[in-house]
PDB file of C-alpha atoms in Angstrom:
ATOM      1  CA  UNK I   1     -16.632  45.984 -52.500  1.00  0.00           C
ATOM      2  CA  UNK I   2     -18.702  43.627 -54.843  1.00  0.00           C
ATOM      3  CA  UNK I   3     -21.623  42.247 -53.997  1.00  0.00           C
ATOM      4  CA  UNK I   4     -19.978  38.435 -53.029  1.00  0.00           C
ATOM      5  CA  UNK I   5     -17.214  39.625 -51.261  1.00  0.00           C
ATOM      6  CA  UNK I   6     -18.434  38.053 -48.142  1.00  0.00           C
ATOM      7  CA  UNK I   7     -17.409  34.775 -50.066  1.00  0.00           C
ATOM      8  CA  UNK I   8     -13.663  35.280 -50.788  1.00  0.00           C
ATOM      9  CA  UNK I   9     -12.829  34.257 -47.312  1.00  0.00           C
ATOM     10  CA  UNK I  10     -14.151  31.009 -48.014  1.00  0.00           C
ATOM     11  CA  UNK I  11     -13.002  31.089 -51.514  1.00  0.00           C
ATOM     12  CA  UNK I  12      -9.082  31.902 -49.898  1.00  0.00           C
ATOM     13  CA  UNK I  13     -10.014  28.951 -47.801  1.00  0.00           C
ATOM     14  CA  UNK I  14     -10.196  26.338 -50.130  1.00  0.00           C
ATOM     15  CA  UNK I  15      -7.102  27.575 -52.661  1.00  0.00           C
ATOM     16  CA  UNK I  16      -4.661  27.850 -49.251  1.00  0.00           C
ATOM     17  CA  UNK I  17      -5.841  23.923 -49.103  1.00  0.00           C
ATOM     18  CA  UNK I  18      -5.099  23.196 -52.585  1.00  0.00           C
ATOM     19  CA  UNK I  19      -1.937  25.328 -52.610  1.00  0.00           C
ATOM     20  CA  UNK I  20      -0.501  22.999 -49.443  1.00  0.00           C
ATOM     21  CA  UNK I  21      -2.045  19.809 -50.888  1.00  0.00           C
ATOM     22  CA  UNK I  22      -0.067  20.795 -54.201  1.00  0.00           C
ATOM     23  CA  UNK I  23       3.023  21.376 -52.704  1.00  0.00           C
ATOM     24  CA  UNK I  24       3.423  18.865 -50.130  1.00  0.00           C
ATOM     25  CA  UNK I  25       2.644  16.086 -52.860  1.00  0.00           C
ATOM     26  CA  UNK I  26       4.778  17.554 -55.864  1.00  0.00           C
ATOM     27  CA  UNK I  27       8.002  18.685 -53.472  1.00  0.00           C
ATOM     28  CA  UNK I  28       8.154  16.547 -50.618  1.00  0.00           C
ATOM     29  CA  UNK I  29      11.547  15.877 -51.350  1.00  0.00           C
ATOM     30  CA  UNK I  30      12.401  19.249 -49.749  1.00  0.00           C
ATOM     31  CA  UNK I  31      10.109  19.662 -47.037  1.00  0.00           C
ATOM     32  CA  UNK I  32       6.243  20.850 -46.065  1.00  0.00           C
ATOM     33  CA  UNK I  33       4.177  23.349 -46.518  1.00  0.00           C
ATOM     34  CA  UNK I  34       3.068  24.035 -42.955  1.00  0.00           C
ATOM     35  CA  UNK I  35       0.879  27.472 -43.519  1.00  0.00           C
ATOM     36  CA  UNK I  36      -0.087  29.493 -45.918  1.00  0.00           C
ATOM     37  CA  UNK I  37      -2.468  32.186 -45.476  1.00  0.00           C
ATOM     38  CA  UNK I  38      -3.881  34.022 -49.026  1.00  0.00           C
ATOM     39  CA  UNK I  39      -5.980  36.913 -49.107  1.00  0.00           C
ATOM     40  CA  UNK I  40      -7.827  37.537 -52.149  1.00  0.00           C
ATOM     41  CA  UNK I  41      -8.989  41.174 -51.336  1.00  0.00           C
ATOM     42  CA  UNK I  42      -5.662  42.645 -50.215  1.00  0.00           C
ATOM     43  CA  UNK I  43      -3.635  40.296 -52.853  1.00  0.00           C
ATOM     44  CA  UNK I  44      -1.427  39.231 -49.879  1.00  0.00           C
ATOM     45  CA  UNK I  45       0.145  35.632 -49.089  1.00  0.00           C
ATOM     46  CA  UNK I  46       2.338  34.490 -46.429  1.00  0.00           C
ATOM     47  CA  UNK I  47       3.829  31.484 -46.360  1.00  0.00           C
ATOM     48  CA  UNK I  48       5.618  28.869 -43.510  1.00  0.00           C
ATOM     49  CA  UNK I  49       7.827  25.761 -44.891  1.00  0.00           C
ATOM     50  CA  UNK I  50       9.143  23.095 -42.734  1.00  0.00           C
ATOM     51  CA  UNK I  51      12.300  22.613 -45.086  1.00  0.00           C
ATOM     52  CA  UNK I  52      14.943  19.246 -44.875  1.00  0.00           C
ATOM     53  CA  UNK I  53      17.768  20.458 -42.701  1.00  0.00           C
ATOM     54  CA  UNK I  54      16.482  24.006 -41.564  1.00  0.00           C
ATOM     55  CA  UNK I  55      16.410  24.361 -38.041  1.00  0.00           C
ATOM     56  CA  UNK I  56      13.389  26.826 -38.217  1.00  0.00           C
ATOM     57  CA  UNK I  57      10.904  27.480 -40.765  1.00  0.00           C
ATOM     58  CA  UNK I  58      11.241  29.236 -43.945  1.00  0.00           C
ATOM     59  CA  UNK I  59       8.501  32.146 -43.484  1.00  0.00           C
ATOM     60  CA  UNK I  60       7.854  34.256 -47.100  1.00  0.00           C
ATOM     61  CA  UNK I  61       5.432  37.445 -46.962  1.00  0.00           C
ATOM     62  CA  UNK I  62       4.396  38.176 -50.452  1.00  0.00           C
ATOM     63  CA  UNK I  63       3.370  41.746 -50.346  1.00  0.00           C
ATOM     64  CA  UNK I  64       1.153  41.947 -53.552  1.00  0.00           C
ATOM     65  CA  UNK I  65      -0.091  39.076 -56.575  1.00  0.00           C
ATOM     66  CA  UNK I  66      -1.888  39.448 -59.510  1.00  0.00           C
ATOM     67  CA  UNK I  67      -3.508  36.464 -61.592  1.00  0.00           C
ATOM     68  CA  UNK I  68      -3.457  36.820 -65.356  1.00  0.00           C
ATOM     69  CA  UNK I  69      -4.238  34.477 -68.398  1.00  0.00           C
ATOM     70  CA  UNK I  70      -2.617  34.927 -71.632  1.00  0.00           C
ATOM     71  CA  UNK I  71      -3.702  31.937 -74.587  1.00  0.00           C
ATOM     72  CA  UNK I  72      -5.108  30.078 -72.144  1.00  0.00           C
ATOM     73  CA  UNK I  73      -2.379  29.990 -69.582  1.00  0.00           C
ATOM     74  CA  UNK I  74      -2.736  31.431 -66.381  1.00  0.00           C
ATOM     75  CA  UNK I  75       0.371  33.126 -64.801  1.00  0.00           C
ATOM     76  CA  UNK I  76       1.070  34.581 -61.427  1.00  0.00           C
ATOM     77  CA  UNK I  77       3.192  37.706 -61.030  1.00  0.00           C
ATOM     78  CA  UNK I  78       4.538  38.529 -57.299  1.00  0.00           C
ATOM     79  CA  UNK I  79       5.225  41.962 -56.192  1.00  0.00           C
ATOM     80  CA  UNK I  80       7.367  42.402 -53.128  1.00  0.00           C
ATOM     81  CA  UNK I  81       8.767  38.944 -51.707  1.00  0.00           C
ATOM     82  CA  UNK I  82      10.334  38.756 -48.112  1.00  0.00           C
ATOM     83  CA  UNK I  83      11.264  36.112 -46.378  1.00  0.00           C
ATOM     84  CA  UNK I  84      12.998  35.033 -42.436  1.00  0.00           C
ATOM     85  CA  UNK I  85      16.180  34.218 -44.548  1.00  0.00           C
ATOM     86  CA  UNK I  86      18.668  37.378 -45.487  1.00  0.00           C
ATOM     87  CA  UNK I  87      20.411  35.125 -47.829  1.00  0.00           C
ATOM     88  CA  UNK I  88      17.444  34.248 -49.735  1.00  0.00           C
ATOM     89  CA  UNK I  89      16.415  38.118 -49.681  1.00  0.00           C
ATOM     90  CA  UNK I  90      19.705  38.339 -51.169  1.00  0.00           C
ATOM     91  CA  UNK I  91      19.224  35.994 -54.158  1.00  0.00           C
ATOM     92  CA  UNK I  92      15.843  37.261 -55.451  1.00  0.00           C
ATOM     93  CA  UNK I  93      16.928  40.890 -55.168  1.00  0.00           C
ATOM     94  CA  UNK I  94      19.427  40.249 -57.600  1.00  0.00           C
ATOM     95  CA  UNK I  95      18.083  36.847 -59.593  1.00  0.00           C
ATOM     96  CA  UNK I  96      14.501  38.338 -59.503  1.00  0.00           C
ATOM     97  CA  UNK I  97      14.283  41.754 -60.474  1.00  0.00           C
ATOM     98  CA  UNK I  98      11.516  43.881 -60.230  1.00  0.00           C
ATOM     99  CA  UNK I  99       8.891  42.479 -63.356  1.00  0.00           C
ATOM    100  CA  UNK I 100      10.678  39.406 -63.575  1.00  0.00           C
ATOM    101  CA  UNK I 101       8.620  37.374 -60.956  1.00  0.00           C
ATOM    102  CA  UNK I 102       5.985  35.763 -63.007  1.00  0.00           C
ATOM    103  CA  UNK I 103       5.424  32.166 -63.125  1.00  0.00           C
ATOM    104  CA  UNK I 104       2.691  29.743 -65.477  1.00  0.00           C
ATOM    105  CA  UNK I 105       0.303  28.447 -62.518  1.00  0.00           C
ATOM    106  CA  UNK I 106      -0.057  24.896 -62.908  1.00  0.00           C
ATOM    107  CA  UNK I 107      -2.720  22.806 -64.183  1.00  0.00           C
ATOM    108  CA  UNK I 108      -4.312  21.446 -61.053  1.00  0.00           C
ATOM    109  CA  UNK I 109      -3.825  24.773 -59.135  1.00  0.00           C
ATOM    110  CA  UNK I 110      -5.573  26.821 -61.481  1.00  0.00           C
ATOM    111  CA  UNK I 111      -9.203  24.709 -61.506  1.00  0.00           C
ATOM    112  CA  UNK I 112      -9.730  26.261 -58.186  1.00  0.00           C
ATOM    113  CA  UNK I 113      -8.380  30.231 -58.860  1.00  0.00           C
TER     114      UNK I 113
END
């Protein structure tokens, strides 16, 4: 445990506002981003979206993340994904195979990783 821990709570804090800020202004087209819940220590994030014609919400439990910047361009890569769908279980087993779910983090959500 490093010596600022005590501050990632905080730190979580203010990227789970940017995060649903972020979404709900680039992709309101689809829906909202109700929750989301990151923990920095355990790498966790879990995820609630109020989606256009879903009766219920979308939940997604991200199991592991790691951050990583290569030429000055931060990416994400997400371990285990699971979400209240089957169907969308479905599609990322076989459209996102294991080491093939890394995205480039975008501009305004990486000033406050």
């Amino acid at each position: 445990m490093s010596l600022f821990s005590f501050l990632n709570p905080a730190k979580d804090f203010t990227r789970e506002v940017a995060a649903k800020l972020y979404f709900n202004h680039n992709y309101q087209r689809y829906g909202q981003m109700t929750n989301i819940q990151i923990d920095s220590t355990a790498k966790t994030l879990h995820v609630e979206l109020e989606l256009k014609g879903e009766p219920a919400p979308l939940k997604i439990d991200v199991a592991s993340y790691q951050l990583s910047t290569e030429s000055g361009e931060t990416f994400i890569e997400l371990g285990e994904i699971k979400t209240s769908r089957e169907w969308i279980n479905l599609l990322i087993s076989d459209f996102l195979p294991h080491g093939k779910k890394r995205f480039k983090v975008p501009g305004a959500v990486k000033a406050v990783l």
